[in-house]
Amino acid sequence: MANSSKIAKIIKIRAISAIWIIPIITAIVGLWIIYAHFADRGTTFTLIANDANGIIAGKTVIKNRSVDVGIVDEVTLSDDYQKVVIKGRIYNDMEPLLKNDSIFWVVKPEIGRDGVTGLGTILSGVYIELASGNDTHSFKNNPFILSDNPPLSDPSIKGIRLNLESDQSGVVPRGAKVMFRGYHVGNVETSQFNVDARKMKYQVFITKPYDALVTENVRFWKEGGINLSLSSRGASLDVPSLDVLMSGGISFDLPDGAKLGQPAKQHDVYKLYEDKKSIQDSQYTEYKEFLIMITDSISGLIEGAPVEYHGIRLGTVSKVPFYTAEMLKEKSILNQKVPILIRIEPDRLSELVDDKIDIAALIMEEQKNGLRASLKTSNLFTGALFIDLDFYPELKSKYDKKLANQYGYNIIQTTSTGFAQIQAKILQLLDNFNNLPLNSTITQFNKSLESSERLMQSLNQIMASKEMQNMPKDLQKAIRSLNETMKGLQPGSQLNTQMNESLQKIQQMMDELTPLLNTLNNKSNALIFSAPNKKDQEPKARGNK
């Protein structure tokens, strides 16, 4: 029997063992978790801040309208150690809130002009508030500035932002109102002092639709003070609202008679004027300068005072006083006249007449007919003065053409008038009274009384003599009448006493009026406001010169 054998065949099984199913599924789940984690992290961004007070990585949340939209991942210092760099991220479903012009600020407990804010952070800790912007471009991931203060206007609100510059004293604080004719239309967003330009610079935001009110010809001015004005029409008191009075504000409007002009553009620059009165003069940019030489006191005349003709304003006082190097070389001029620079503004007349008038040339020509400049009082309460142009026919012959131009300026010749002229006449009257020989008159009067007393004694002797009876009756009657008259002039009589009292009162009145007129000459409004007290002279020590 033959041996038979079977050979086993080896078959390679390529199937994966079931034991590997669990690790593979675990790896897939892990990868999915990792992918989901990074996919749900959202968009990262960077914030730059001055400090990180209260901000903690992994705990400080980012909110929008009290809803959590992100979280702070990392807080570090910048490479130069001068700033704080904060890494944050916005959740995936909140990414549309993050735009190139978004604004971030820290919310914390704070007491301000609007009251107490951020009380909810006392227990929960500070958080970062996000205000979405209007930028429609794709996110560039540029660093944002983390502010300590919330914005005064939401970035989503439409309007116009303007820059204002002021070289005046006083600061309008951040958050102050911007008004148009008393109506609140915006706010001051930033307020800072530029050291290089030495000016205050403000950024204001005016909301839509009020941004249409801002054109190239509007003027901005400060609000906040109580304005009391006194004029020929009476007294006017302008008191702003309480919040504007306490914190200040800015108003804008067109000057009277000005045209609207073109609409303003974003971040246009405007000048901030001191008050509403200043904006009216700002539109007169064309002018002709004149020099006037004043002999009267200029106390009460300030820059900006009007130059008028019969109540019609023609210009403005530019410099008080105005000295050039050439003037100062002539020392004699300092003892005679005070130079004042004025501006004649022809556009002021264009509001009254349609025809173009060369008012500067007309002023020079009409001086031949007696046109002169003089100081006049515009307000007795304040002692304010202005320049008045008027005709004085008696001065025609005194016009000196050689004086029409001096020191490089056209000259308007002057005359003394108004209150200064009245003072001069009163002082002249007092001088005349002082020159009267009152003392010698009283002496002569006393001598006359002594003579009358001797005459009275003689008359008494005649009337007591026998010859009196032999005189004609008419002569006796005349002597008796003369005797009665002389009795009225004797010392102790009523007429004598009254005459002496009258002479003494006149002398006393002259003594009292003299210092009064001297005071009025130095300060024209001293009848209303007390003149400044003069310091008593200090006695010098023996031996000092």
XYZ file of C-alpha atoms in Angstrom:
545
model
C 0.000 0.000 0.000
C 1.504 3.106 -1.075
C 1.919 5.982 1.454
C -0.086 9.049 0.659
C 0.528 12.496 2.299
C -1.248 15.853 2.297
C 0.629 19.216 2.280
C -1.002 22.104 4.202
C -1.437 25.310 2.353
C -0.588 28.591 4.099
C -2.989 31.444 3.288
C -2.115 35.056 4.337
C -5.095 36.849 5.840
C -4.853 40.640 5.117
C -7.917 41.693 7.136
C -7.290 44.007 10.102
C -7.709 42.461 13.391
C -10.769 43.479 15.368
C -8.529 44.552 18.150
C -7.539 47.674 16.183
C -11.085 48.923 15.709
C -11.227 50.601 19.122
C -7.960 52.603 18.752
C -8.951 53.714 15.257
C -12.346 54.934 16.406
C -10.721 56.673 19.363
C -8.244 58.455 17.052
C -11.038 59.547 14.716
C -13.069 60.927 17.626
C -10.003 62.701 18.977
C -9.254 64.286 15.654
C -12.869 65.341 15.344
C -12.773 66.894 18.790
C -9.575 68.750 17.951
C -11.042 69.939 14.672
C -14.288 71.007 16.324
C -12.366 72.802 19.056
C -10.362 74.913 16.634
C -13.280 75.318 14.250
C -15.434 76.754 17.075
C -12.745 79.085 18.431
C -13.784 81.790 16.029
C -11.653 84.714 14.862
C -8.697 85.895 16.925
C -7.709 89.568 17.264
C -5.293 91.784 19.198
C -5.971 94.624 21.620
C -3.415 97.235 22.736
C -3.921 98.806 26.171
C -2.028 100.981 28.647
C -2.559 98.484 31.492
C -4.344 95.200 32.176
C -6.068 96.163 35.421
C -8.755 93.527 36.117
C -8.235 91.614 32.839
C -7.436 87.908 33.312
C -6.634 85.453 30.500
C -9.285 82.729 30.173
C -11.734 84.527 32.491
C -12.393 88.045 31.177
C -15.203 87.864 28.670
C -16.016 90.059 25.708
C -19.617 91.252 25.479
C -21.929 93.001 23.105
C -25.131 94.379 24.657
C -24.604 92.186 27.729
C -24.243 88.983 25.628
C -20.996 86.979 25.712
C -19.438 87.059 22.240
C -15.794 86.221 22.994
C -13.103 85.729 25.589
C -9.563 86.882 26.413
C -6.995 84.134 25.710
C -3.675 85.781 26.567
C -2.327 88.903 28.307
C 1.323 89.856 27.773
C 3.594 92.874 27.510
C 4.746 94.356 24.214
C 8.300 93.891 22.992
C 9.339 97.316 24.332
C 7.469 96.731 27.642
C 5.532 99.987 27.191
C 2.102 98.555 26.352
C -0.111 95.597 27.191
C -0.937 93.152 24.364
C -4.202 91.261 24.810
C -5.084 88.301 22.598
C -8.807 87.689 22.295
C -11.169 85.770 20.109
C -14.728 86.119 18.937
C -16.957 83.056 18.947
C -17.621 81.516 15.571
C -21.265 82.548 15.341
C -20.414 86.132 16.439
C -17.735 86.828 13.830
C -19.869 89.374 11.872
C -19.546 91.747 14.858
C -15.790 92.055 14.332
C -15.016 94.733 11.735
C -12.057 96.961 10.952
C -13.672 99.963 12.703
C -15.039 98.117 15.741
C -14.454 99.746 19.130
C -13.437 98.028 22.393
C -13.478 99.468 25.908
C -13.229 98.232 29.501
C -16.401 98.237 31.607
C -15.770 98.755 35.320
C -17.418 100.620 38.230
C -17.133 104.354 37.645
C -18.670 107.594 38.915
C -18.976 110.260 36.190
C -21.063 113.183 34.989
C -23.791 110.714 33.913
C -23.950 109.015 37.306
C -22.671 105.643 38.564
C -21.990 103.033 35.842
C -20.678 99.454 35.768
C -22.070 98.391 39.147
C -22.653 94.851 37.815
C -18.898 94.307 37.520
C -18.371 94.535 41.278
C -19.190 90.831 41.682
C -18.515 89.464 38.182
C -15.323 91.396 37.501
C -14.513 93.729 34.634
C -15.302 92.804 31.069
C -14.581 94.157 27.603
C -17.441 95.662 25.615
C -17.460 95.443 21.818
C -19.273 97.933 19.558
C -19.425 96.799 15.956
C -18.526 99.237 13.182
C -19.731 100.074 9.672
C -16.732 98.948 7.611
C -17.797 96.564 4.838
C -14.266 95.480 3.845
C -12.844 92.101 4.853
C -11.293 91.892 8.312
C -7.559 92.761 8.200
C -6.725 91.635 11.748
C -5.043 94.954 12.609
C -4.576 95.673 16.346
C -7.387 97.568 18.095
C -6.996 100.165 20.853
C -8.629 99.187 24.140
C -10.062 102.384 25.651
C -10.749 103.081 29.321
C -13.881 105.072 28.448
C -16.926 104.087 26.395
C -17.547 105.919 23.118
C -20.010 108.780 23.254
C -21.725 107.554 20.106
C -22.192 104.062 18.759
C -20.014 103.463 15.665
C -23.089 102.163 13.856
C -24.806 105.552 14.193
C -24.378 107.658 11.088
C -23.265 111.275 11.191
C -20.291 113.568 10.612
C -17.111 114.043 12.647
C -15.428 117.451 12.639
C -12.226 118.851 14.141
C -12.262 122.167 16.035
C -9.276 124.305 17.066
C -9.198 127.002 19.727
C -6.438 129.293 21.002
C -8.653 130.695 23.772
C -8.415 129.840 27.453
C -10.880 127.388 28.953
C -11.589 123.762 28.076
C -14.781 122.164 26.807
C -14.776 118.684 28.398
C -15.288 115.380 26.635
C -18.988 114.521 26.500
C -20.182 118.142 26.358
C -23.178 118.866 24.142
C -22.995 120.244 20.613
C -26.058 122.390 19.908
C -27.752 124.159 17.029
C -29.926 127.055 18.255
C -30.230 125.379 21.633
C -31.145 121.929 20.276
C -28.875 118.980 21.128
C -27.459 117.528 17.882
C -24.160 115.924 18.927
C -21.325 115.620 21.456
C -17.656 116.399 21.985
C -15.828 113.072 21.539
C -12.249 114.102 22.331
C -10.684 117.108 24.019
C -6.905 117.501 24.152
C -4.221 120.181 24.192
C -1.709 120.259 21.345
C 1.591 121.365 22.877
C 3.340 122.107 19.578
C 0.513 124.264 18.190
C -0.433 125.578 21.678
C -4.094 125.076 20.849
C -6.991 123.080 22.183
C -8.204 120.518 19.673
C -11.616 118.883 19.775
C -13.366 116.197 17.766
C -17.146 116.526 17.674
C -19.725 114.129 16.292
C -23.036 115.377 14.881
C -25.632 112.695 14.251
C -27.688 112.228 11.140
C -29.922 114.005 9.949
C -28.479 117.058 11.767
C -25.186 116.703 9.900
C -26.911 118.462 6.980
C -26.908 121.657 9.092
C -23.101 121.845 8.919
C -21.844 123.759 5.879
C -18.561 125.460 5.059
C -19.781 128.862 6.310
C -21.040 127.848 9.767
C -19.194 129.060 12.849
C -18.661 127.217 16.151
C -18.438 128.966 19.526
C -18.257 128.068 23.223
C -21.312 127.956 25.452
C -21.587 127.775 29.204
C -21.404 131.332 30.558
C -24.120 133.786 31.569
C -24.200 136.578 29.007
C -25.389 140.007 30.179
C -25.456 142.706 27.501
C -26.400 146.361 27.892
C -27.287 148.430 24.851
C -29.509 151.271 23.722
C -32.310 148.709 23.393
C -32.050 147.779 27.049
C -30.574 144.920 29.065
C -30.453 141.341 27.767
C -29.664 138.308 29.937
C -28.915 134.977 28.244
C -28.734 131.973 30.605
C -28.068 128.483 29.129
C -29.497 125.235 30.496
C -28.153 123.968 33.817
C -26.093 121.091 32.373
C -24.491 123.391 29.794
C -23.843 125.990 32.503
C -22.109 123.384 34.674
C -20.096 121.434 32.079
C -19.960 123.760 29.068
C -20.899 123.094 25.476
C -20.425 124.111 21.844
C -22.947 125.760 19.529
C -22.851 126.422 15.802
C -24.855 128.506 13.361
C -24.485 130.769 10.356
C -23.513 134.412 10.984
C -26.257 136.902 10.142
C -26.372 137.500 6.401
C -23.996 134.653 5.530
C -24.799 132.130 2.792
C -24.987 128.384 3.436
C -22.094 127.315 1.226
C -21.138 123.745 0.393
C -21.904 120.842 2.800
C -19.098 119.964 5.222
C -16.988 116.836 4.759
C -15.818 114.275 7.268
C -13.042 115.626 9.556
C -13.161 119.176 8.169
C -11.365 121.684 10.437
C -13.154 124.721 11.928
C -12.088 127.452 14.333
C -13.801 127.523 17.724
C -14.676 131.104 18.707
C -14.928 132.449 22.221
C -18.585 133.520 22.068
C -21.466 134.149 19.694
C -20.575 137.826 19.230
C -17.218 136.865 17.737
C -18.681 134.835 14.884
C -20.382 137.861 13.330
C -17.087 139.675 12.756
C -15.344 136.552 11.434
C -17.031 136.760 8.013
C -15.467 140.131 7.146
C -12.146 138.992 5.753
C -11.550 141.992 3.444
C -10.491 145.230 5.087
C -8.423 148.378 4.763
C -6.254 149.507 7.678
C -6.136 153.096 8.947
C -4.192 154.782 11.720
C -5.735 157.348 14.053
C -3.888 159.409 16.662
C -5.935 159.979 19.838
C -5.201 162.791 22.298
C -7.879 161.731 24.833
C -7.608 158.873 27.330
C -8.155 155.460 25.682
C -9.203 153.766 28.935
C -12.250 151.706 27.957
C -11.283 151.201 24.302
C -10.474 147.548 23.545
C -9.617 145.473 20.497
C -12.788 144.482 18.683
C -14.620 147.715 19.520
C -16.763 149.011 16.627
C -15.968 151.843 14.225
C -19.246 153.595 13.355
C -20.694 156.405 11.280
C -24.051 157.693 12.560
C -24.663 154.318 14.233
C -23.747 152.304 11.108
C -20.818 149.987 11.742
C -18.030 150.345 9.184
C -15.152 148.521 10.819
C -13.349 147.271 13.909
C -10.594 148.441 16.239
C -7.618 146.178 15.508
C -4.814 147.203 17.917
C -4.926 149.382 21.070
C -2.397 150.947 21.264
C -0.433 150.338 18.072
C 3.273 151.257 18.041
C 5.793 150.541 15.325
C 9.565 150.694 15.635
C 9.512 153.993 13.729
C 7.037 155.485 16.203
C 9.041 154.441 19.229
C 12.091 156.254 17.878
C 10.126 159.505 18.144
C 9.917 159.818 21.911
C 7.834 162.973 21.673
C 4.883 161.036 20.242
C 4.505 159.137 23.490
C 3.767 162.406 25.282
C 1.210 163.717 22.790
C -0.963 161.144 20.991
C -1.790 157.443 21.246
C -1.815 155.582 17.888
C -4.687 153.150 17.275
C -4.998 150.786 14.301
C -8.497 150.258 12.894
C -9.967 148.233 10.039
C -12.572 149.539 7.634
C -14.544 146.535 6.323
C -16.413 147.338 3.079
C -18.484 144.137 3.176
C -20.479 145.601 6.059
C -21.953 148.169 3.670
C -22.780 145.508 1.077
C -25.479 144.304 3.467
C -27.147 147.732 3.291
C -26.618 148.861 -0.302
C -26.382 146.944 -3.562
C -23.746 149.134 -5.224
C -20.081 148.517 -4.509
C -18.648 151.486 -2.560
C -14.958 152.160 -2.056
C -15.474 153.281 1.513
C -11.713 153.541 2.233
C -11.150 156.054 -0.593
C -14.303 157.926 0.414
C -13.039 158.368 3.966
C -9.760 159.857 2.770
C -11.578 162.233 0.401
C -14.233 163.425 2.868
C -11.687 164.541 5.453
C -11.409 167.728 3.367
C -15.066 168.363 4.220
C -14.586 167.934 7.957
C -14.814 164.138 8.463
C -13.028 163.273 11.702
C -12.639 160.332 14.072
C -13.327 160.668 17.789
C -13.804 158.587 20.924
C -17.347 158.197 22.222
C -18.870 156.282 25.111
C -20.982 153.286 24.112
C -21.935 152.232 27.652
C -21.867 154.428 30.749
C -22.070 151.409 33.070
C -18.912 149.755 31.752
C -17.099 152.825 30.432
C -16.683 151.097 27.039
C -15.619 153.351 24.152
C -15.861 153.121 20.367
C -14.542 155.070 17.370
C -17.076 157.429 15.817
C -16.750 159.012 12.363
C -18.681 162.228 11.805
C -18.531 165.571 10.018
C -17.383 168.748 11.773
C -17.764 171.641 9.261
C -15.756 174.012 11.464
C -12.688 171.779 10.942
C -12.629 172.006 7.134
C -9.938 174.655 7.137
C -7.773 172.667 9.585
C -7.305 169.654 7.302
C -3.608 169.043 6.683
C -2.962 166.984 3.561
C 0.644 166.404 4.635
C -0.618 164.259 7.516
C -2.750 162.019 5.271
C -0.132 159.276 5.320
C 2.302 158.498 8.144
C 4.351 155.466 9.175
C 3.106 153.619 6.091
C -0.602 153.937 6.950
C -3.422 156.196 5.813
C -4.368 158.580 8.601
C -7.853 159.585 9.742
C -7.503 162.887 11.554
C -9.222 163.146 14.928
C -11.018 165.604 17.152
C -11.886 165.568 20.842
C -15.605 165.170 21.460
C -18.133 163.277 23.449
C -17.586 162.743 27.169
C -13.974 163.847 27.023
C -15.042 167.193 25.616
C -17.654 167.601 28.346
C -15.033 166.854 30.968
C -12.710 169.436 29.437
C -15.448 172.100 29.533
C -16.310 171.331 33.158
C -12.648 171.455 34.120
C -12.319 174.781 32.332
C -15.372 176.066 34.206
C -13.828 175.005 37.504
C -10.581 176.695 36.580
C -12.499 179.892 35.884
C -14.201 179.635 39.265
C -10.882 178.990 40.956
C -9.467 182.081 39.285
C -12.257 184.254 40.691
C -10.979 186.517 43.512
C -13.400 185.083 46.073
C -11.110 185.697 49.024
C -10.496 189.312 48.083
C -14.230 189.753 47.429
C -15.048 188.561 50.944
C -12.370 190.898 52.344
C -13.774 193.839 50.412
C -17.252 192.906 51.550
C -16.132 192.959 55.171
C -14.536 196.397 54.664
C -17.732 197.621 53.105
C -19.647 196.445 56.155
C -17.280 198.376 58.434
C -17.819 201.510 56.345
C -21.553 200.980 56.409
C -21.402 200.660 60.178
C -19.661 204.042 60.471
C -22.204 205.506 58.082
C -24.966 204.082 60.280
C -23.518 205.773 63.341
C -23.398 209.108 61.494
C -27.033 208.728 60.387
C -28.088 207.986 63.971
C -26.354 211.175 65.148
C -28.055 213.226 62.423
C -31.472 211.816 63.258
C -30.963 212.557 66.976
C -29.840 216.180 66.391
C -32.106 219.221 66.380
C -31.106 220.029 62.821
C -33.057 216.992 61.726
C -36.295 218.727 62.618
C -35.423 221.723 60.499
C -34.701 219.654 57.374
C -37.262 219.351 54.593
C -39.658 216.417 55.020
C -38.480 214.725 51.814
C -34.885 214.780 53.018
C -35.911 213.441 56.426
C -37.800 210.595 54.716
C -34.759 209.741 52.573
C -32.456 209.674 55.622
C -34.863 207.391 57.483
C -35.066 205.013 54.483
C -31.280 204.982 54.188
C -31.052 204.228 57.907
C -33.423 201.250 57.583
C -31.422 199.913 54.616
C -28.134 200.157 56.467
C -29.610 198.267 59.424
C -30.217 195.319 57.081
C -26.519 195.229 56.129
C -25.146 195.344 59.659
C -23.364 192.276 61.189
C -25.922 189.980 62.760
C -28.680 191.003 60.368
C -30.450 188.294 58.296
C -29.233 189.687 54.953
C -25.653 189.897 56.151
C -25.731 186.324 57.460
C -27.209 184.957 54.199
C -24.611 186.705 52.060
C -21.765 185.333 54.149
C -23.201 181.795 54.030
C -23.648 181.986 50.256
C -20.048 183.012 49.661
C -18.773 180.238 51.920
C -20.905 177.598 50.128
C -19.569 178.685 46.752
C -16.010 178.338 47.974
C -16.761 174.917 49.518
C -18.425 173.702 46.311
C -15.394 174.622 44.247
C -13.092 172.767 46.633
C -15.244 169.596 46.455
C -15.802 169.567 42.679
C -12.142 169.806 41.780
C -11.117 166.262 42.928
C -14.367 164.856 41.500
C -13.600 166.143 38.009
C -10.026 164.943 38.279
C -11.379 161.443 39.065
C -13.778 161.558 36.095
C -10.910 162.563 33.850
C -9.029 159.374 34.846
C -12.079 157.058 34.838
C -15.116 158.080 32.818
C -17.529 155.675 34.543
C -16.556 156.666 38.093
C -20.055 158.099 38.613
C -21.383 154.499 38.482
C -18.459 152.323 39.564
C -16.057 153.424 42.260
C -12.645 154.496 41.044
C -9.650 152.420 42.192
C -8.182 153.552 45.469
C -4.794 155.119 45.221
C -2.115 153.706 47.487
C -0.925 156.017 50.211
C 2.648 157.101 49.836
C 4.936 155.239 52.181
C 7.147 157.464 54.336
C 10.810 157.067 53.580
C 13.373 156.365 56.231
C 15.548 159.227 57.305
C 18.554 159.526 55.038
C 16.879 157.767 52.023
C 16.451 159.783 48.892
